[in-house]
Amino acid sequence: MGAEFVQFSLTPMLIGVLAAVACALPGNFLILRRQALIGDAISHVVLPGIVVAFLVTGTVATMPMLIGAGGAALVAVVLIEAIRRLGRIEPGAAMGVVFTALFAGGVLLLEQSDTSRVHLDVDHALMGNLETLIWLRASGWDSVIDPVALSHLPPKLPRIAVVAALMAALTVIFWRPLKLATFDEGFARAIGLPVSAIGLALVIAAAVAAVAAFDAVGSIIVIAMFICPPATARLMTDRLATQVWLSLAIAALSAILGYVLAGYGPIWLGFDSAVSAAGMIATVSGVMLAIACLWGRARGRVAPVA
């Protein structure tokens, strides 16, 4: 059982946990700045950029994907501003039109182009491909210290690990400016902090996390992890540091429980087939948020979190 777990389940679970953590870290500050839907928007905008980048370069390497996603984000900004000015409508409506149109265009490109050979199609874009990210060269727990076996890890694991580490490092390094700009923008400006640049950098960091997680776990998990774990933690405490740590624990627990329940839950209920790991992870995170809404500290029904 140990050998089978390492070979078939360890790497998908690690990728799910790291993707959830990478998205939850910037998600905490997006929640507090009342910009939670930016994570949703980014997930919609990056799809056509990623598809166009693949069609141009023929590869799903990290740099072309990031450039494509960044280009799509710039196009979205220009379109939002143009629609807002020409149509004289509020920014929220313009954003809704642009994000929906870009996502629909990305889905159409996927359907009309031959991208399935690199696991870039509508199903993988929405639900990811966690179940296929197995470690074929692993023979047991000894493989985690075997250089030869480690060289055959799914490439998405080191990629998302680097991004999760980057998100953690940036959060630690810029903790004080982020906290000041989030809770007291006027004071932050008064002491000379570049509040606008901090907000832009936060959105860029969220975009990097979204692009890195997108190929492995799909847009469903990306959207859920930007919002659900931070929002759940926010309902449990009023302390920022505690909220961040709680959100990371909730994100990791959602990924692990979701993956296990996706594989074994239907079997326990008497069914023969499994369900999507991405969908179940998002479902578990949503259930945790619902529980926090009903019994979290903000509802006044449990003791405060220290």
Coordinates of C-alpha atoms in Angstrom, one line a residue:
M1 CA 0.0 0.0 0.0
G2 CA 2.9 2.4 0.8
A3 CA 4.4 1.9 -2.7
E4 CA 1.0 2.4 -4.4
F5 CA 0.4 5.5 -2.4
V6 CA 3.7 7.1 -3.2
Q7 CA 3.3 6.2 -6.9
F8 CA -0.3 7.1 -7.5
S9 CA -1.5 9.5 -4.8
L10 CA 1.5 11.4 -3.1
T11 CA 2.3 13.7 -6.0
P12 CA -1.3 14.7 -6.9
M13 CA -2.0 15.4 -3.2
L14 CA 1.2 17.5 -2.9
I15 CA 0.4 19.4 -6.1
G16 CA -3.1 20.1 -4.8
V17 CA -1.9 21.3 -1.4
L18 CA 0.8 23.5 -2.9
A19 CA -1.6 25.0 -5.4
A20 CA -4.1 25.7 -2.7
V21 CA -1.5 27.3 -0.5
A22 CA -0.1 29.4 -3.4
C23 CA -3.6 30.8 -4.1
A24 CA -4.7 31.2 -0.5
L25 CA -1.7 33.5 0.5
P26 CA -2.6 36.4 -1.8
G27 CA -6.3 35.5 -1.4
N28 CA -6.1 36.6 2.2
F29 CA -5.3 40.2 1.3
L30 CA -7.7 40.2 -1.7
I31 CA -10.5 39.3 0.8
L32 CA -9.5 42.0 3.2
R33 CA -9.3 44.6 0.4
R34 CA -12.8 43.6 -0.8
Q35 CA -11.3 42.3 -4.1
A36 CA -12.1 38.7 -3.7
L37 CA -13.5 38.3 -7.2
I38 CA -10.2 39.4 -8.7
G39 CA -9.1 35.8 -8.3
D40 CA -12.2 34.7 -10.2
A41 CA -11.5 37.3 -12.9
I42 CA -7.8 36.2 -13.2
S43 CA -8.9 32.6 -13.7
H44 CA -11.2 33.7 -16.5
V45 CA -8.8 36.0 -18.2
V46 CA -5.7 33.7 -18.2
L47 CA -7.4 31.0 -20.2
P48 CA -7.4 32.7 -23.7
G49 CA -3.9 33.9 -23.0
I50 CA -2.6 30.4 -22.2
V51 CA -4.3 28.9 -25.2
V52 CA -2.9 31.6 -27.6
A53 CA 0.6 31.2 -26.1
F54 CA 0.5 27.5 -26.8
L55 CA -0.8 27.9 -30.3
V56 CA 2.0 30.4 -31.0
T57 CA 4.9 28.5 -29.3
G58 CA 3.7 24.9 -29.5
T59 CA 4.8 24.4 -25.9
V60 CA 3.2 24.6 -22.4
A61 CA 6.4 25.8 -20.7
T62 CA 6.1 28.2 -17.8
M63 CA 7.5 31.4 -19.5
P64 CA 5.3 31.4 -22.6
M65 CA 2.2 30.6 -20.4
L66 CA 3.1 33.6 -18.1
I67 CA 3.6 35.9 -21.0
G68 CA 0.3 34.8 -22.6
A69 CA -1.6 35.2 -19.4
G70 CA 0.0 38.7 -18.8
G71 CA -0.9 39.7 -22.4
A72 CA -4.5 38.6 -21.8
A73 CA -4.6 40.6 -18.6
L74 CA -3.4 43.7 -20.4
V75 CA -6.0 43.2 -23.2
A76 CA -8.7 42.8 -20.5
V77 CA -7.7 46.1 -18.8
V78 CA -7.8 48.0 -22.2
L79 CA -11.2 46.5 -23.1
I80 CA -12.7 47.2 -19.7
E81 CA -11.6 50.9 -19.9
A82 CA -12.8 51.2 -23.5
I83 CA -16.2 49.7 -22.7
R84 CA -16.6 51.8 -19.6
R85 CA -15.8 55.0 -21.4
L86 CA -17.6 54.4 -24.7
G87 CA -20.6 52.7 -23.1
R88 CA -20.7 54.9 -20.1
I89 CA -21.4 52.0 -17.8
E90 CA -20.1 51.3 -14.3
P91 CA -16.7 49.5 -14.0
G92 CA -18.3 46.4 -12.5
A93 CA -20.5 45.8 -15.5
A94 CA -17.7 46.4 -17.9
M95 CA -15.5 43.9 -16.0
G96 CA -18.3 41.3 -16.1
V97 CA -18.7 41.7 -19.8
V98 CA -15.0 41.5 -20.6
F99 CA -14.2 38.6 -18.3
T100 CA -17.1 36.5 -19.5
A101 CA -16.3 37.2 -23.2
L102 CA -12.6 36.4 -22.8
F103 CA -13.3 33.1 -21.0
A104 CA -15.9 32.2 -23.6
G105 CA -13.3 33.0 -26.3
G106 CA -10.7 30.8 -24.5
V107 CA -13.2 27.9 -24.4
L108 CA -14.0 28.4 -28.1
L109 CA -10.2 28.4 -29.0
L110 CA -9.8 25.2 -27.0
E111 CA -12.7 23.5 -28.8
Q112 CA -11.5 24.6 -32.3
S113 CA -7.7 23.9 -31.9
D114 CA -5.8 20.6 -31.4
T115 CA -4.6 21.1 -27.9
S116 CA -5.7 17.8 -26.3
R117 CA -2.4 16.1 -27.0
V118 CA -0.8 18.3 -24.3
H119 CA -3.7 18.0 -21.9
L120 CA -5.0 21.4 -22.7
D121 CA -8.7 21.1 -23.4
V122 CA -11.9 22.3 -21.9
D123 CA -12.1 19.5 -19.3
H124 CA -8.5 20.1 -18.2
A125 CA -8.9 23.8 -18.2
L126 CA -11.9 23.6 -15.9
M127 CA -11.1 20.6 -13.7
G128 CA -7.4 20.1 -14.1
N129 CA -5.6 16.8 -14.4
L130 CA -4.6 16.0 -10.8
E131 CA -5.5 12.3 -11.2
T132 CA -2.9 11.9 -14.0
L133 CA 0.0 13.4 -12.2
I134 CA 1.4 10.1 -11.0
W135 CA 5.0 9.3 -10.1
L136 CA 5.7 6.2 -12.3
R137 CA 9.3 5.8 -11.2
A138 CA 8.5 5.6 -7.5
S139 CA 8.8 2.3 -5.9
G140 CA 8.1 3.3 -2.3
W141 CA 9.0 5.8 0.4
D142 CA 12.7 5.2 -0.4
S143 CA 12.1 7.0 -3.7
V144 CA 11.8 10.4 -2.0
I145 CA 15.6 10.3 -1.4
D146 CA 16.5 8.6 -4.7
P147 CA 18.0 11.1 -7.2
V148 CA 17.1 9.0 -10.1
A149 CA 13.4 8.6 -9.1
L150 CA 13.2 12.3 -8.1
S151 CA 14.4 13.3 -11.6
H152 CA 11.2 11.7 -13.0
L153 CA 8.7 13.6 -10.7
P154 CA 5.8 15.2 -12.6
P155 CA 7.3 18.6 -13.7
K156 CA 4.2 20.4 -12.3
L157 CA 5.3 19.6 -8.7
P158 CA 8.6 21.5 -8.6
R159 CA 6.9 24.3 -10.6
I160 CA 4.1 24.8 -8.2
A161 CA 6.4 24.3 -5.2
V162 CA 8.6 27.2 -6.4
V163 CA 5.6 29.4 -6.8
A164 CA 4.2 28.5 -3.4
A165 CA 7.6 29.3 -1.9
L166 CA 7.7 32.6 -3.8
M167 CA 4.2 33.5 -2.5
A168 CA 5.3 32.7 1.1
A169 CA 8.6 34.7 0.8
L170 CA 6.8 37.7 -0.7
T171 CA 4.2 37.6 2.1
V172 CA 6.9 37.5 4.8
I173 CA 9.1 40.2 3.2
F174 CA 6.3 42.6 2.5
W175 CA 4.1 41.8 5.5
R176 CA 4.2 45.2 7.1
P177 CA 3.5 47.2 3.9
L178 CA 0.7 44.8 2.9
K179 CA -0.9 45.1 6.3
L180 CA -0.7 48.9 6.4
A181 CA -2.0 49.3 2.9
T182 CA -4.8 46.9 3.5
F183 CA -6.1 48.2 6.8
D184 CA -5.3 51.9 6.7
E185 CA -4.7 53.2 3.2
G186 CA -4.6 56.8 4.3
F187 CA -1.9 56.3 6.9
A188 CA 0.1 54.2 4.5
R189 CA 0.0 57.0 2.0
A190 CA 0.9 59.5 4.7
I191 CA 4.1 57.6 5.6
G192 CA 5.1 57.3 1.9
L193 CA 4.1 53.8 1.0
P194 CA 3.3 53.3 -2.7
V195 CA -0.3 52.1 -2.0
S196 CA -1.2 51.8 -5.7
A197 CA 2.0 49.9 -6.5
I198 CA 1.3 47.5 -3.6
G199 CA -2.2 46.8 -4.9
L200 CA -0.9 46.2 -8.4
A201 CA 1.9 43.9 -7.1
L202 CA -0.7 41.9 -5.1
V203 CA -2.8 41.4 -8.3
I204 CA 0.3 40.4 -10.2
A205 CA 1.2 37.9 -7.5
A206 CA -2.3 36.5 -7.6
A207 CA -2.0 36.1 -11.4
V208 CA 1.3 34.3 -11.1
A209 CA -0.2 31.9 -8.6
A210 CA -3.2 31.4 -10.8
V211 CA -1.2 30.6 -13.9
A212 CA 1.1 28.2 -12.1
A213 CA -1.9 26.3 -10.6
F214 CA -4.1 26.5 -13.7
D215 CA -2.5 23.7 -15.7
A216 CA -2.3 21.2 -12.9
V217 CA -5.6 21.8 -11.0
G218 CA -7.8 23.8 -13.4
S219 CA -9.8 27.0 -12.9
I220 CA -12.3 25.4 -10.4
I221 CA -9.7 24.9 -7.7
V222 CA -8.0 28.2 -8.4
I223 CA -11.2 30.2 -8.0
A224 CA -12.2 28.2 -4.8
M225 CA -8.8 28.5 -3.2
F226 CA -8.5 32.3 -3.7
I227 CA -11.7 32.8 -1.8
C228 CA -12.9 29.9 0.4
P229 CA -9.9 29.2 2.8
P230 CA -9.2 33.0 3.4
A231 CA -12.9 33.7 3.9
T232 CA -13.3 30.7 6.2
A233 CA -10.4 31.9 8.3
R234 CA -11.7 35.4 8.3
L235 CA -14.9 34.2 10.0
M236 CA -12.9 32.4 12.7
T237 CA -10.5 35.2 13.8
D238 CA -9.9 39.0 13.8
R239 CA -6.1 38.6 13.9
L240 CA -4.3 38.8 10.5
A241 CA -1.5 36.5 11.3
T242 CA -3.9 33.9 12.8
Q243 CA -6.1 34.3 9.7
V244 CA -3.2 33.6 7.3
W245 CA -2.1 30.5 9.2
L246 CA -5.7 29.2 9.5
S247 CA -6.3 29.8 5.8
L248 CA -3.2 27.7 4.9
A249 CA -4.3 24.9 7.2
I250 CA -7.8 25.0 5.7
A251 CA -6.4 25.1 2.1
A252 CA -4.2 22.1 2.8
L253 CA -6.9 20.1 4.6
S254 CA -9.4 20.9 1.7
A255 CA -6.9 19.6 -0.8
I256 CA -6.1 16.4 1.1
L257 CA -9.7 15.6 2.1
G258 CA -11.0 16.5 -1.3
Y259 CA -8.6 14.2 -3.1
V260 CA -9.3 11.3 -0.7
L261 CA -13.1 11.7 -0.9
A262 CA -13.0 12.0 -4.7
G263 CA -11.4 8.6 -4.9
Y264 CA -12.9 6.7 -2.0
G265 CA -16.1 8.6 -1.2
P266 CA -18.2 7.1 -4.1
I267 CA -16.9 3.6 -3.2
W268 CA -17.9 4.1 0.4
L269 CA -21.4 5.0 -0.8
G270 CA -21.6 1.9 -3.0
F271 CA -20.7 3.3 -6.4
D272 CA -18.1 1.9 -8.7
S273 CA -16.4 5.0 -10.1
A274 CA -14.6 8.0 -8.6
V275 CA -15.4 11.7 -9.1
S276 CA -13.3 14.7 -10.1
A277 CA -10.6 15.5 -7.6
A278 CA -10.7 19.2 -8.4
G279 CA -14.5 19.4 -8.0
M280 CA -14.4 17.5 -4.7
I281 CA -11.6 19.8 -3.4
A282 CA -13.6 22.8 -4.3
T283 CA -16.7 21.2 -2.7
V284 CA -14.8 20.5 0.6
S285 CA -13.5 24.1 0.8
G286 CA -17.1 25.3 0.2
V287 CA -18.5 23.1 3.0
M288 CA -15.8 24.4 5.4
L289 CA -16.8 28.0 4.5
A290 CA -20.5 27.1 5.1
I291 CA -19.6 25.7 8.5
A292 CA -17.7 28.8 9.4
C293 CA -20.6 31.0 8.3
L294 CA -22.9 29.1 10.7
W295 CA -20.6 28.6 13.7
G296 CA -17.6 30.8 13.2
R297 CA -16.5 33.5 15.6
A298 CA -18.1 36.2 13.5
R299 CA -21.5 34.6 14.3
G300 CA -20.8 34.8 18.0
R301 CA -21.3 31.1 18.6
V302 CA -17.8 29.8 19.5
A303 CA -15.0 31.1 21.5
P304 CA -12.5 33.6 19.9
V305 CA -9.4 32.1 18.2
A306 CA -6.3 33.1 20.1

